[in-house]
Short mmCIF file of C-alpha atoms in Angstrom, two decimals:
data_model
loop_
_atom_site.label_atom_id
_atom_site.label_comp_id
_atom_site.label_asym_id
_atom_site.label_seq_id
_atom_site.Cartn_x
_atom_site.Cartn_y
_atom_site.Cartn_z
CA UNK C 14 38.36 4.42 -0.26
CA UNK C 15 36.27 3.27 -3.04
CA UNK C 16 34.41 5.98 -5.15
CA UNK C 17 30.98 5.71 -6.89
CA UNK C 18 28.98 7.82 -9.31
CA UNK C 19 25.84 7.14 -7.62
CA UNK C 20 24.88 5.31 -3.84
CA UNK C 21 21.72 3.66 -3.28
CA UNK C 22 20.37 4.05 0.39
CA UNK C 23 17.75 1.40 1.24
CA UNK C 24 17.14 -2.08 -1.34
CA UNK C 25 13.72 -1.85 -1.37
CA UNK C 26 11.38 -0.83 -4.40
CA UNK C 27 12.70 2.50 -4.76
CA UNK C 28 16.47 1.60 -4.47
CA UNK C 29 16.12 -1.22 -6.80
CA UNK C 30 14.61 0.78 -9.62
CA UNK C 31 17.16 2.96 -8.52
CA UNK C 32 20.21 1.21 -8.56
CA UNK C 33 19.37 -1.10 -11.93
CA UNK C 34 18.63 2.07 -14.09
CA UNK C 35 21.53 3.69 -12.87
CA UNK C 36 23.77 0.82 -13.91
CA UNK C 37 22.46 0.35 -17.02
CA UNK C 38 23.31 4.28 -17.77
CA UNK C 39 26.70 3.21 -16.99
CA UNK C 40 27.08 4.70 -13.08
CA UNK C 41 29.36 2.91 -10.95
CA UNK C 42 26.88 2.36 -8.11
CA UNK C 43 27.03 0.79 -4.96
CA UNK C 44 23.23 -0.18 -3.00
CA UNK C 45 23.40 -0.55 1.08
CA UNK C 46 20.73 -2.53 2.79
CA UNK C 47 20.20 -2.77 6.17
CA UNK C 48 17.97 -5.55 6.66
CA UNK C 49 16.87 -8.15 3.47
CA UNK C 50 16.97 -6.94 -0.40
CA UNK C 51 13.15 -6.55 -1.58
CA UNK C 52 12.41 -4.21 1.67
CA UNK C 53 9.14 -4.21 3.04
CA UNK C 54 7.09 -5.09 -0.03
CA UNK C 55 9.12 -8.23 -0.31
CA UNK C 56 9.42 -9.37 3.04
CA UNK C 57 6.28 -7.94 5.55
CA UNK C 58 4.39 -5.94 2.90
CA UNK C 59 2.60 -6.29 -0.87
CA UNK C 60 3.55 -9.96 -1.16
CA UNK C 61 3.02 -11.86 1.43
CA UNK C 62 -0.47 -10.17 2.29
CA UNK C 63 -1.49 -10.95 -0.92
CA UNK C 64 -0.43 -14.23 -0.70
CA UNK C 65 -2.61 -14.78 2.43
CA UNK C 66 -5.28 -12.81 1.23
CA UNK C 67 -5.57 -15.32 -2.19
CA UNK C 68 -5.45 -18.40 0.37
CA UNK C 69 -8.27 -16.64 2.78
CA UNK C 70 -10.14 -15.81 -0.04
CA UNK C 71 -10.36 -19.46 -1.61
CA UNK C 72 -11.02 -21.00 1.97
CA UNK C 73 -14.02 -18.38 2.37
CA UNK C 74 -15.43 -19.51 -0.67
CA UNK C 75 -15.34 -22.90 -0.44
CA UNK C 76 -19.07 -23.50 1.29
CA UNK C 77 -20.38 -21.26 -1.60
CA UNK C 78 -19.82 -23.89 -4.28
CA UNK C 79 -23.44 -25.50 -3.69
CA UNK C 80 -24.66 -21.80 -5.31
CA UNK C 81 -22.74 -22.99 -8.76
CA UNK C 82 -24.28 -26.30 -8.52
CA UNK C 83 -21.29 -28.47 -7.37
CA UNK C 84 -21.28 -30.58 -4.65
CA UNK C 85 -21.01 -29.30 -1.31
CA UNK C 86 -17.30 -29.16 0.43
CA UNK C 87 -16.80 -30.92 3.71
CA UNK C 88 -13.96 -29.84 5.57
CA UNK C 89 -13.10 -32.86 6.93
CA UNK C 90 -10.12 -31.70 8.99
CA UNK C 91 -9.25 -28.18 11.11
CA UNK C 92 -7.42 -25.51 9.12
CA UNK C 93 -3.59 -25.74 9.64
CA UNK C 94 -2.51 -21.89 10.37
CA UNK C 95 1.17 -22.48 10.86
CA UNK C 96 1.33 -24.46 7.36
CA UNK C 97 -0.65 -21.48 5.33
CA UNK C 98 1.77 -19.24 6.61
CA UNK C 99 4.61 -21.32 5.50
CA UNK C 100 2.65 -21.57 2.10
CA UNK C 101 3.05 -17.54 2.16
CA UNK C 102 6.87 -17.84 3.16
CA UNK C 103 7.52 -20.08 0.22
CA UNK C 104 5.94 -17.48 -1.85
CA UNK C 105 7.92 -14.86 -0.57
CA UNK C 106 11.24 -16.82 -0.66
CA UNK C 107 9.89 -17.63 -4.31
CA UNK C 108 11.10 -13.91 -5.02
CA UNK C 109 13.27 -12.91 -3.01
CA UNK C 110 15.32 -15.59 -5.12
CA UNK C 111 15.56 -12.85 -7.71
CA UNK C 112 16.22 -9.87 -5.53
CA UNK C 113 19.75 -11.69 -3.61
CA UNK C 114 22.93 -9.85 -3.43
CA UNK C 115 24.50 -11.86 -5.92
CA UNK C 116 21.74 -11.16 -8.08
CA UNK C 117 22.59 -7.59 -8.56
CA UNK C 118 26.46 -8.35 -8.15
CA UNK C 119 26.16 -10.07 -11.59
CA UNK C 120 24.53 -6.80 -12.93
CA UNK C 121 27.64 -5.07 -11.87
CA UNK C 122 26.18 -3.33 -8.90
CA UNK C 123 28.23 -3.28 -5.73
CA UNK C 124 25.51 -4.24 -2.68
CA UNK C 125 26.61 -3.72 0.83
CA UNK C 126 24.26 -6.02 3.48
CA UNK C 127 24.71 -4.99 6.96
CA UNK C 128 22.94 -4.35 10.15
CA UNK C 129 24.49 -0.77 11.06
CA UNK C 130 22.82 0.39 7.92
CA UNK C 131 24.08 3.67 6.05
CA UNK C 132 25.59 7.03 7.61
CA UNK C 133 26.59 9.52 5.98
CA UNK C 134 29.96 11.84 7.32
CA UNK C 135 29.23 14.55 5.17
CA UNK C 136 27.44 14.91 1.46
CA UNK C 137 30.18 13.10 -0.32
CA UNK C 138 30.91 10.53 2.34
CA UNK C 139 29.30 7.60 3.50
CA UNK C 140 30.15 4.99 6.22
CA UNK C 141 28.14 1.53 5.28
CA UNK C 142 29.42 -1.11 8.39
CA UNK C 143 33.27 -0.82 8.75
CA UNK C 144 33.43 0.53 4.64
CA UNK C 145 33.54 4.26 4.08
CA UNK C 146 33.06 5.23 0.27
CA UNK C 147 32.83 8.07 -1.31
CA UNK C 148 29.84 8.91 -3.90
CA UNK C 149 29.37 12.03 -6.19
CA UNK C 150 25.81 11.47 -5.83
CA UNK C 151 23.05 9.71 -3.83
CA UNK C 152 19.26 8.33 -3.66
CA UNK C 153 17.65 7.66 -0.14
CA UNK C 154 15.17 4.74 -0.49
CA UNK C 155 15.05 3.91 3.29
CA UNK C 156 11.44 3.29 3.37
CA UNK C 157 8.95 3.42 6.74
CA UNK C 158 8.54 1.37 9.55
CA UNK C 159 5.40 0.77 11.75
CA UNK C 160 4.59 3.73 13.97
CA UNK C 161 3.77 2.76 17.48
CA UNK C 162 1.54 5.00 19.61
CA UNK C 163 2.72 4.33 23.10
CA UNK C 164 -1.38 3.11 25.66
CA UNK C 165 -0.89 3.31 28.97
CA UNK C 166 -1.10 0.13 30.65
CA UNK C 167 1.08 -1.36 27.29
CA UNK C 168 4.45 -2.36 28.67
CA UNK C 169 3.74 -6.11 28.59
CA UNK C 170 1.97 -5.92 25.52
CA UNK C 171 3.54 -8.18 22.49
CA UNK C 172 1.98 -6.34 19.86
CA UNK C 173 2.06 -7.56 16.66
CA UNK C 174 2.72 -5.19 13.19
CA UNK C 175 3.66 -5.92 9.49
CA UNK C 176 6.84 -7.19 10.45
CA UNK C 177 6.49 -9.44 12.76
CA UNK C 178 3.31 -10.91 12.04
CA UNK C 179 4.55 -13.16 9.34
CA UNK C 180 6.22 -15.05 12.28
CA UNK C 181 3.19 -16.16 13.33
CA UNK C 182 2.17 -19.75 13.26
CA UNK C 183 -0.72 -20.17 15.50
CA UNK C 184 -4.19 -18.64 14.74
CA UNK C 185 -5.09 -16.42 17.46
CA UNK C 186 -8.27 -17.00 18.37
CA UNK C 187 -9.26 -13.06 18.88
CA UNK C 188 -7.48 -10.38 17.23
CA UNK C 189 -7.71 -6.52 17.57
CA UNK C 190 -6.30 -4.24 15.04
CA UNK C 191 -5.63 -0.93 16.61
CA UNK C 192 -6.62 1.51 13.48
CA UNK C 193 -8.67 1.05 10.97
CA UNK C 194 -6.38 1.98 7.84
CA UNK C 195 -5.32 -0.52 4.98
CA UNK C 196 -3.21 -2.67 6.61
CA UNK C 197 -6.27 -3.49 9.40
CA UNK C 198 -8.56 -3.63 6.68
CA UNK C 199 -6.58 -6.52 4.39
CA UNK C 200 -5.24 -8.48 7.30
CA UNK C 201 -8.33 -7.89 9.02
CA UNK C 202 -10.74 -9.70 6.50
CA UNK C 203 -8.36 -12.36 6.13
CA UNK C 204 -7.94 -13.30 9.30
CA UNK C 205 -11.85 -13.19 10.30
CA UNK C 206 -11.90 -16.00 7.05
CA UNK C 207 -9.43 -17.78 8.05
CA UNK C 208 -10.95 -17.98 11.47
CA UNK C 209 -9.83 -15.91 13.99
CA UNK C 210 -12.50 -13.23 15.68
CA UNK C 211 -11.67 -9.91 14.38
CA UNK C 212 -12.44 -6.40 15.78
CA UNK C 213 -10.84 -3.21 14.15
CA UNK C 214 -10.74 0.41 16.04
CA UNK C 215 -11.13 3.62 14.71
CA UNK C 216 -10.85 7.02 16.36
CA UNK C 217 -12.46 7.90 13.30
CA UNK C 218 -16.25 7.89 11.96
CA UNK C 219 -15.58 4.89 9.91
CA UNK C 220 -12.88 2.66 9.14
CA UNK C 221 -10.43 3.32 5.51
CA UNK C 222 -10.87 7.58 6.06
CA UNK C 223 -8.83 7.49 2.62
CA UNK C 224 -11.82 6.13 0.69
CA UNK C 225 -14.88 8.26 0.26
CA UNK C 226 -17.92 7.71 2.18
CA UNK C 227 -19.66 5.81 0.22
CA UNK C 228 -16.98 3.21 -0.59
CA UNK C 229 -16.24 3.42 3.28
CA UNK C 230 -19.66 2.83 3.95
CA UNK C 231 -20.02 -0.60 1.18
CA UNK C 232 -16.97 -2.14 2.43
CA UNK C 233 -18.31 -1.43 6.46
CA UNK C 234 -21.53 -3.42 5.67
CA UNK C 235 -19.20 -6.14 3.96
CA UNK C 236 -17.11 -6.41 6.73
CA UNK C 237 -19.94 -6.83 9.22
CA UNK C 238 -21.52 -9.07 7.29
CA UNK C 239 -18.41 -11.86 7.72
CA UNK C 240 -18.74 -11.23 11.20
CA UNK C 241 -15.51 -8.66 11.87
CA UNK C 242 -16.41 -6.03 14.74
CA UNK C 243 -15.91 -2.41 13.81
CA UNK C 244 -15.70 0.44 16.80
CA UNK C 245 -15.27 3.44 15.18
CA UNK C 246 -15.31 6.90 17.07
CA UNK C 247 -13.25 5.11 19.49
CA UNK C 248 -10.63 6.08 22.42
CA UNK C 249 -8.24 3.64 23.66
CA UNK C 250 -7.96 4.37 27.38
CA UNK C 251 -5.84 1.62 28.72
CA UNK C 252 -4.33 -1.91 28.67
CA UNK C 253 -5.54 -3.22 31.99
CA UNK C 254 -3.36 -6.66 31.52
CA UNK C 255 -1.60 -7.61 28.23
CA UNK C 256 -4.93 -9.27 27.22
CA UNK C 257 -7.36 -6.93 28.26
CA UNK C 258 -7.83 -3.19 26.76
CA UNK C 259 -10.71 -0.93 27.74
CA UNK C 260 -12.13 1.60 24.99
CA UNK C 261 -14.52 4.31 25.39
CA UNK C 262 -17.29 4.39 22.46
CA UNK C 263 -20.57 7.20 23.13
CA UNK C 264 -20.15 7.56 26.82
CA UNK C 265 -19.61 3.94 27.39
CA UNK C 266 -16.39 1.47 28.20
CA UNK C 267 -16.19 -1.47 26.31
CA UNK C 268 -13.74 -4.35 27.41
CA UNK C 269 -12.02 -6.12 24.86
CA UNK C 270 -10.39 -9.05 24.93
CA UNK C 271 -7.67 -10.77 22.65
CA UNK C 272 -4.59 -12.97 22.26
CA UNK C 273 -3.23 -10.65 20.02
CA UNK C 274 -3.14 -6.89 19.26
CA UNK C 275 -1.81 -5.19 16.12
CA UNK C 276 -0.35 -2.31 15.84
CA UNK C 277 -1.53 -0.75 13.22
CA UNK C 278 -1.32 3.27 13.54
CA UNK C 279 0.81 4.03 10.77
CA UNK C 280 4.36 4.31 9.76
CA UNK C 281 7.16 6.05 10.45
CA UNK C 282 9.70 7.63 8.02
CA UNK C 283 13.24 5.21 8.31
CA UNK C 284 15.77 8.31 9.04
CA UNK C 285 17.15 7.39 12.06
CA UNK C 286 20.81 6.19 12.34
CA UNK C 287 21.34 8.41 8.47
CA UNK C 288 23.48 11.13 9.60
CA UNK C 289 21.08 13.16 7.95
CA UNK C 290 22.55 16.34 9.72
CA UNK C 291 26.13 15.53 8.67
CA UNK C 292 25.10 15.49 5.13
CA UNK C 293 22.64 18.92 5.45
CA UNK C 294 19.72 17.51 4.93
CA UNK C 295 16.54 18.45 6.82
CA UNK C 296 13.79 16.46 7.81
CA UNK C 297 10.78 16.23 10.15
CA UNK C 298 8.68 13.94 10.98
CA UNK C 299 7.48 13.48 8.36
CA UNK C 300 9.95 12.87 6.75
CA UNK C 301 12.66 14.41 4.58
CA UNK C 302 12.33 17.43 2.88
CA UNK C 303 12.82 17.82 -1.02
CA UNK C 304 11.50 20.27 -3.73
CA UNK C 305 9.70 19.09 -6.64
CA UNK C 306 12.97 17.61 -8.32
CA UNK C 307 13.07 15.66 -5.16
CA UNK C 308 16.47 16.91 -4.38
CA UNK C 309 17.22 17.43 -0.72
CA UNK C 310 18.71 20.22 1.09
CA UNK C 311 21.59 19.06 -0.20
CA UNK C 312 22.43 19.13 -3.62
CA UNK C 313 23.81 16.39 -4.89
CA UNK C 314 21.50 13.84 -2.55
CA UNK C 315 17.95 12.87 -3.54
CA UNK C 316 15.33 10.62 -1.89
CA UNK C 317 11.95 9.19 -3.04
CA UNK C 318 9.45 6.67 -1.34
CA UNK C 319 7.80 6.57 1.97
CA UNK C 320 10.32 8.46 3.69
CA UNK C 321 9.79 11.41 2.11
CA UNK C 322 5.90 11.43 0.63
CA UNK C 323 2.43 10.95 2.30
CA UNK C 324 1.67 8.73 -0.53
CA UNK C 325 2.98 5.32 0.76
CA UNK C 326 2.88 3.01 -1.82
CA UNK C 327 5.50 0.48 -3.56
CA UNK C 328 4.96 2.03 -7.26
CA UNK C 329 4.93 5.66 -5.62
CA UNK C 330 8.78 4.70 -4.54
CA UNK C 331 9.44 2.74 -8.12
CA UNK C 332 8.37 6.12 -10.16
CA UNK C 333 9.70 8.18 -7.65
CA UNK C 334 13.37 5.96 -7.52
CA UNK C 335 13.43 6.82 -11.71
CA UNK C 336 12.58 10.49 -11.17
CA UNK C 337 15.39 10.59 -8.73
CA UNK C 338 18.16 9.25 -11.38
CA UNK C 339 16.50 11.49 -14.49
CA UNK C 340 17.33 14.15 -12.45
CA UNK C 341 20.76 13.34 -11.44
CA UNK C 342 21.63 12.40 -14.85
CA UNK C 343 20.02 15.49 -16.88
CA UNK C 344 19.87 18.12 -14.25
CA UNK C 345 16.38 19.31 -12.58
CA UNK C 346 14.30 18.83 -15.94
CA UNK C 347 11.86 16.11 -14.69
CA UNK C 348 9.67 16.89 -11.09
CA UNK C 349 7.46 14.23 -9.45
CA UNK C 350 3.85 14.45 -10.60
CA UNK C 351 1.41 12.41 -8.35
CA UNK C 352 -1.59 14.39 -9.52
CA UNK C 353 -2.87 11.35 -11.21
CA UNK C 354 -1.63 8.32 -8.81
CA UNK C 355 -4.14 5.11 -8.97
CA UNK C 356 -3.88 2.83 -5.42
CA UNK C 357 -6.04 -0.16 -4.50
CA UNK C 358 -7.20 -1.67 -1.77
CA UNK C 359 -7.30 -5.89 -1.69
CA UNK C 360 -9.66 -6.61 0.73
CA UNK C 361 -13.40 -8.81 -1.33
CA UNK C 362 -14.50 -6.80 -3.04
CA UNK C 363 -11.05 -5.09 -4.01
CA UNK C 364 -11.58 -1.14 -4.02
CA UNK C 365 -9.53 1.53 -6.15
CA UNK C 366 -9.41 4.83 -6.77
CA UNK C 367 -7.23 7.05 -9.02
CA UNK C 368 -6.83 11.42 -9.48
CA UNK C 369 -8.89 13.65 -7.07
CA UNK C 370 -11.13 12.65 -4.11
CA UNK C 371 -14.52 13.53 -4.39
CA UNK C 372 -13.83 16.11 -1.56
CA UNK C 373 -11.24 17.76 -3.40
CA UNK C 374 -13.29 17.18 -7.03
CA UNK C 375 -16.59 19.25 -4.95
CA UNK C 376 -14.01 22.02 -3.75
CA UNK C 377 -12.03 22.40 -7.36
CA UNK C 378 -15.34 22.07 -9.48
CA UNK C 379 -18.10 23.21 -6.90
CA UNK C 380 -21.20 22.89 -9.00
CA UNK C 381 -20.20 22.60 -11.82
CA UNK C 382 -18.63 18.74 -11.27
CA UNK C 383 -21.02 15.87 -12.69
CA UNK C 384 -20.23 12.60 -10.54
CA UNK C 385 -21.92 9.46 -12.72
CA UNK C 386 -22.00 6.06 -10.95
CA UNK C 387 -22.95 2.61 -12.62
CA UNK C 388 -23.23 -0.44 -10.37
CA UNK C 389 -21.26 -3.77 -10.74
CA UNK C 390 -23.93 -4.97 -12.38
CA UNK C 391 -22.89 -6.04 -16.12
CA UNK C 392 -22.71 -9.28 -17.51
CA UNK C 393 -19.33 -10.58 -16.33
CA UNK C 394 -19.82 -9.62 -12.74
CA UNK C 395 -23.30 -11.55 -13.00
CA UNK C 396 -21.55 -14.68 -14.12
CA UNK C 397 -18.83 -14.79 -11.92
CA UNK C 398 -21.45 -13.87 -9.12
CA UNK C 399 -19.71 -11.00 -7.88
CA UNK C 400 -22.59 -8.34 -8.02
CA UNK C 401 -21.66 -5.97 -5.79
CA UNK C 402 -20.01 -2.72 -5.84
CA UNK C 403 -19.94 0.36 -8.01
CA UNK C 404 -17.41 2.74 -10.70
CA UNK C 405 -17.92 6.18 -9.48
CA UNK C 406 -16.46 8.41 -12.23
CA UNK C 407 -16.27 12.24 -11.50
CA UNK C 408 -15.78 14.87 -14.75
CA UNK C 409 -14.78 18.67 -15.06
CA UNK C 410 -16.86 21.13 -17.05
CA UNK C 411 -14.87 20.10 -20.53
CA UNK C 412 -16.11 15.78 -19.83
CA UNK C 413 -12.47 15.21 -18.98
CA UNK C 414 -11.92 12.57 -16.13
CA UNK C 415 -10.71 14.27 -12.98
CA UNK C 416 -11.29 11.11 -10.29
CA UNK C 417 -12.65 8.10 -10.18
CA UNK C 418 -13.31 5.83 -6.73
CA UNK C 419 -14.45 1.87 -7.08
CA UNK C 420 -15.23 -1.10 -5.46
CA UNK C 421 -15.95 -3.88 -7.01
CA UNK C 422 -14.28 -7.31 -8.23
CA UNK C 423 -10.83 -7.10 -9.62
CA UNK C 424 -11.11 -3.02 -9.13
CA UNK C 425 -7.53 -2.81 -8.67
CA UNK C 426 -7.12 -3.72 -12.07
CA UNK C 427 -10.09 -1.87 -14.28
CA UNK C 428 -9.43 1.31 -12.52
CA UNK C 429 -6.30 1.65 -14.39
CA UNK C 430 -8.25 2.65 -17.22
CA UNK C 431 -9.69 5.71 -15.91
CA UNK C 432 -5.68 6.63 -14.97
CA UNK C 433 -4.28 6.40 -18.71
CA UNK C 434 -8.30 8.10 -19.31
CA UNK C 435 -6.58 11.11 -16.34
CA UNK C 436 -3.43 10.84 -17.59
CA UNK C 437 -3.24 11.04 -21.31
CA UNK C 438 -6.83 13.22 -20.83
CA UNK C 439 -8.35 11.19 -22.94
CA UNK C 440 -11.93 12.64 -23.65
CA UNK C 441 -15.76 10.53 -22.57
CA UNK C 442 -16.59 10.12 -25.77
CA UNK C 443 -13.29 8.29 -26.52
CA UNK C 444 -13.42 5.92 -23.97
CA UNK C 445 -17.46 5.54 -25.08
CA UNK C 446 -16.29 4.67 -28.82
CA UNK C 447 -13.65 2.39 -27.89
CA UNK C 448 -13.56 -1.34 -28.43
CA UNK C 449 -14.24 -4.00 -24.86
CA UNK C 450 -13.96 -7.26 -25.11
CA UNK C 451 -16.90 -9.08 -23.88
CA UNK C 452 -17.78 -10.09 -21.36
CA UNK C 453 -14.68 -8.48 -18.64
CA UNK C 454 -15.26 -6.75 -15.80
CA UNK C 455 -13.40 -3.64 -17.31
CA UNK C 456 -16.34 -2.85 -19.67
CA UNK C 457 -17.88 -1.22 -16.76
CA UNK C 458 -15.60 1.34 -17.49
CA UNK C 459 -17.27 1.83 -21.12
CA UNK C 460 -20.68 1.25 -19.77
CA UNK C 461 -20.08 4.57 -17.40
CA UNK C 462 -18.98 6.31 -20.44
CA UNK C 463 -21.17 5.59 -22.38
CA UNK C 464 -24.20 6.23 -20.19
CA UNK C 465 -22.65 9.41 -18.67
CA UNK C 466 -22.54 10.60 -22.16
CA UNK C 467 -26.39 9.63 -22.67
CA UNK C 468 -27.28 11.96 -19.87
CA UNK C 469 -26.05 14.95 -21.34
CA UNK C 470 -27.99 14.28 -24.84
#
């Protein structure tokens, strides 16, 4: 029976960071994957959305060149669906070249591939197919899958989800997304460009709960605006064929039809099938359970990523995967901080958002919290004709950064400023003094500096 310093549970983002780091500080490590190396950002997740979402994004824009002064586009011929989406496969394939078994056999690092996943037999034991091994420590990186919430009525019902959607070669021609989260939202807007006729549901007031209201309520108007259908405050009552679903909205029953339905209702935590009792190691469902050190129940076995934190996001796992090995390797002298954790939304216009929500900012700060917004409105985004959006920056008492929501071009990318601003608490009149090139789109970030700071002369 083979023996190993450290296994990897799960080849996704977590377990890569995971498993690399740990071989370069000399562990003899061994990674199990169940399904494809690369996980579900890889494969059904982070890259091929935003592969589609760049290709739905150019084909929405294409009418809009008579506004820059070019000639106007005829499409002369019907989109092809099935070829975009073998486009996005190519993409995808592109890197999953580098994330291969034999890619991380070179490195030294034994990788087991098989269906039957990981079990462990007790802490120290692990069964991965027909191979038991023996590790002195492990990381669990197993990751989520797509939650489905069981409609009566649903038992013919092919419903599509992250996974399997990227099978899909045919454009359906209607297309409800059951929940209006991120997933609905990104898809969602691509789809309607691409030419499909969207509607998303929300048992909620408003679709994207995670953003605050006003983003929510910006990105609503956008959405309506291309012509996607939003029913928010919605119950799903029944499937009444595999086509048909009826929904109850203020009193009244609304029909909806569709080729398609997705799934989208959130995930699941991927603990089935672990042996998790064997090893000690308790869970809910939620997820499983470690302290701050995220160490489990049992000592010598940690686990970072979406199956054991709210937080669901690829770089969550990656920081969380390195916390993990600090910890094995040095003892429980580093815990997980996500206090200051940015996340973005790519739907156009891209929204982010980094440190406390403004609900949490208003209950931590009360009256004393002074919330500045400037508008997408400076020079770059008037060039680029992307006017539209906002920086909402939110400071403590002392004028240090405590949040910051946006939504905007290329947010996802300027809003990474106000985390090193969080982060390193790096003070307004800093950020006002310092140096942006012009013309970006991050000098709105100085521009809400530096006006903030004009208020309070």
């Amino acid at each position: 029976m083979k023996q190993y310093d450290l296994a990897v549970i799960g080849a996704g983002s977590g377990g890569l960071v995971a498993a690399t780091s740990a071989r370069r500080a000399g562990l003899k490590t061994v990674m199990i994957e169940k399904n494809k190396i690369g996980g579900e950002c890889t494969h059904y997740g982070c890259v091929p959305s935003k592969a589609l979402l760049h290709t739905s994004k150019t084909y929405h824009a294409l009418p809009d060149n008579t506004e820059l002064g070019l000639p106007e586009v005829a499409l002369t011929q019907p989109l092809d669906f099935g070829k975009v989406m073998e486009k996005v496969d190519e993409i995808v394939q592109g890197i999953y070249a580098h994330e291969t078994p034999e890619v991380f056999q070179k490195q030294g690092i034994d990788v087991i591939v098989d269906p039957a996943g990981a079990q462990f037999l007790d802490p120290g034991t692990l069964r991965a197919g027909q191979v038991q091994l023996k590790a002195k420590h492990s990381i669990i990186c197993t990751g989520s899958s797509p939650r489905r919430v069981p409609i009566p009525g649903d038992e013919g019902v092919d419903y599509l989800h992250n996974e399997n959607f990227w099978t899909l070669r045919e454009l359906p021609k209607k297309l409800v997304f059951i929940g209006g989260g991120v997933i609905s939202a990104e898809l969602g807007q691509a789809m309607a460009r691409l030419g499909s006729q969207v509607c998303i549901l929300d048992r909620n007031t408003r679709i994207l709960k995670v953003t605050n209201p006003e983003v929510g309520a910006h990105i609503s108007q956008v959405f309506e605006t291309e012509g996607i259908r939003l029913l928010t405050s919605a119950e799903v009552i029944r499937f009444d064929t595999p086509h048909t679903m009826l929904v109850k909205q203020a009193g009244r029953v609304i029909r909806l039809e569709a080729d398609r339905f997705f799934m989208a209702a959130g995930r699941s935590p991927n603990v089935k099938g672990l042996g998790l009792e064997q090893a000690g190691i308790a869970y809910t469902a939620s997820g499983i359970q470690t302290n701050e050190y995220l160490q489990t129940t049992a000592s010598n076995i940690y686990a970072c990523g979406d199956v054991t934190t709210t937080h669901k996001f690829t770089h969550t796992a990656s920081y969380q995967a390195g916390i993990c090995l600090h910890n094995i390797l040095h003892g429980n002298s580093k815990p997980s901080d996500l206090s200051v954790l940015p996340w973005a939304i790519f739907t156009q216009p891209e929204i982010g958002h980094v440190g406390l929500s403004e609900a949490e900012a208003r209950r931590l700060y009360g009256a004393d919290l002074d919330i500045f917004k400037v508008d997408a409105a400076i020079d770059r985004f008037i060039t680029d004709r992307k006017r539209g959006g906002f920086l909402q920056v939110m400071f403590a008492p002392n004028q240090q950064v405590v949040g910051a929501q946006a939504i905007g071009a290329h947010a996802g990318e300027w809003i990474q400023l106000l985390t090193l601003a969080i982060r390193h608490r790096i003070s307004a009149k800093e950020m006002a003094d310092t140096i942006f090139s012009y013309p970006t789109y991050s000098e709105i970030v100085k521009k809400a500096f530096t006006r903030f700071l004009r208020t309070k002369n």
